[in-house]
Amino acid sequence: MNYPSVLTSSMKTIISQKRTTICITAWLTKLSSFGVVVLTTLLFACDPPGNIGVTPLTPVGTIYTDTLTVRTSTVLADSVRTSLPDIYLAGRYSDPLFGKIEASAFMRMALEFQLNLGEEAIYDSLVLYTPYNYTYGDTLSTQTLSVHRLNEDLDAAKNYYNNSSIGYDATPLATQSFQPKPQSNGLLQFKLPDDLGRELFALSGKTAGQTNTEFYKVLKGFALIPGSENTAVVGFPISNRTLNLRIWYHKTTDATAVSFPIYANLGTDAGTSVRAGFNRVTADRSGTALENLQPLVPVPASSTGNRTFVQDALGIRTKIEIPYLKSLANNGPIAINRAELSLKPELSAIEPGLNMPPYLVLLETDATNRIYYGALGYEAIVNNDASAYSQVPDPQVALYDTKFKNFTWFLTTQLNAMITDYKKTNSFLVAPVYTNALGQGGTRFQSQMNNRVSRLVMSGKPEDIKLIVFYTVARE
């Protein structure tokens, strides 16, 4: 059921809705697992007693509160998986709050078709095309990127992380200096050495040009490495096969140039996964409020100027705890009828080129501060309210509300599951995403998370963190 936001309604409207309700009192706090699953259906089916023709067996009261303690802190993940991203990152910039950030991309190129150019083919050139649509940092200065040849294999079956590394040749194949266009699309074309071009061209009709297994023995892939004076990170999407390597050639009978494409995002070849790549993203936080941030050790908002921090590929997340949630049941069994959590970002932390991410999600966690994974192997992102008990992911994505200047999540079913111990997780981690259609088509979420450097500062002031709860108490 979709509701208008409580936060956008007047208090007068809220109070006028208070009434005694009955929802078959068998769902009270000490429920079996089955009872918990049924709870949501019962809650959403509530009607006044007169409407359903049942005499109340137990007096029931509905209570509203917005004073539950919400505790926030900053947590650094112990590892951030950046394998198989939907975008490759390369660049560096300096951030007064988050430190010096550097990103490099490592990718494998794969054959979609067998390399058979024919006897009449004549080699022309080899070009790597890298379109970009994401920038972060100061784009007024000239940026430099170099393409290097990998000398170590990428493994499609291996997980790579933001601090992973892989070998590449020190001498670049090509270098480009450019001024990226913020908030728009651009394209870099790296003309690679003819020695490499002729090496690949010579594979036409040969064994190494027929299968990816053999092709990788010749070309392991590329690294995109930023220049030392760069001031921005640039993102190169791999969707629609736009990031590709092309062997340009012509025929002896026709001077028209044609090309043979080799892709960075080919998923499978004859049923075998061939796509491999990752982003290496590191930070030097010396001299910042996050200088002493350690993996999985929460830093309270009170220790960082009453604010908390979020940064995607670096694994910095804001942890949210509701330590006294179960105290609502001190006066008898309860069920939560409505719950909304609202968080305000610190807008003063936004600087030119350092915008906050457009969408946020809540990841389930507990005292370990690690992301919880569900039974199907997906990251446990808090579902939309109507799907909270489902094992099938239906991620609830919060969009920044420009009117109320906050992000809001509906947590009715989630908090019911927590208060009845149906869910063993009891806290959340705030993480950015970049689409409000997260995980459509049954995809895993990793490619849509952990692969930007966008950052966010959250206010830790009590007035900027609101948890509004309507709950029903059964009188014993």
Coordinates of C-alpha atoms in Angstrom, one line a residue, residues 29 328-334 473-476:
T29 CA 4.6 -9.3 19.9
L328 CA 7.8 0.5 22.7
A329 CA 6.5 -2.9 23.9
N330 CA 7.2 -2.2 27.6
N331 CA 3.4 -1.6 28.2
G332 CA 2.2 -4.6 26.3
P333 CA 2.4 -6.4 23.0
I334 CA 2.5 -4.0 20.0
V473 CA -0.8 -1.5 21.9
A474 CA -3.0 -4.3 23.1
R475 CA -4.1 -3.6 26.7
E476 CA -3.5 -6.7 28.8

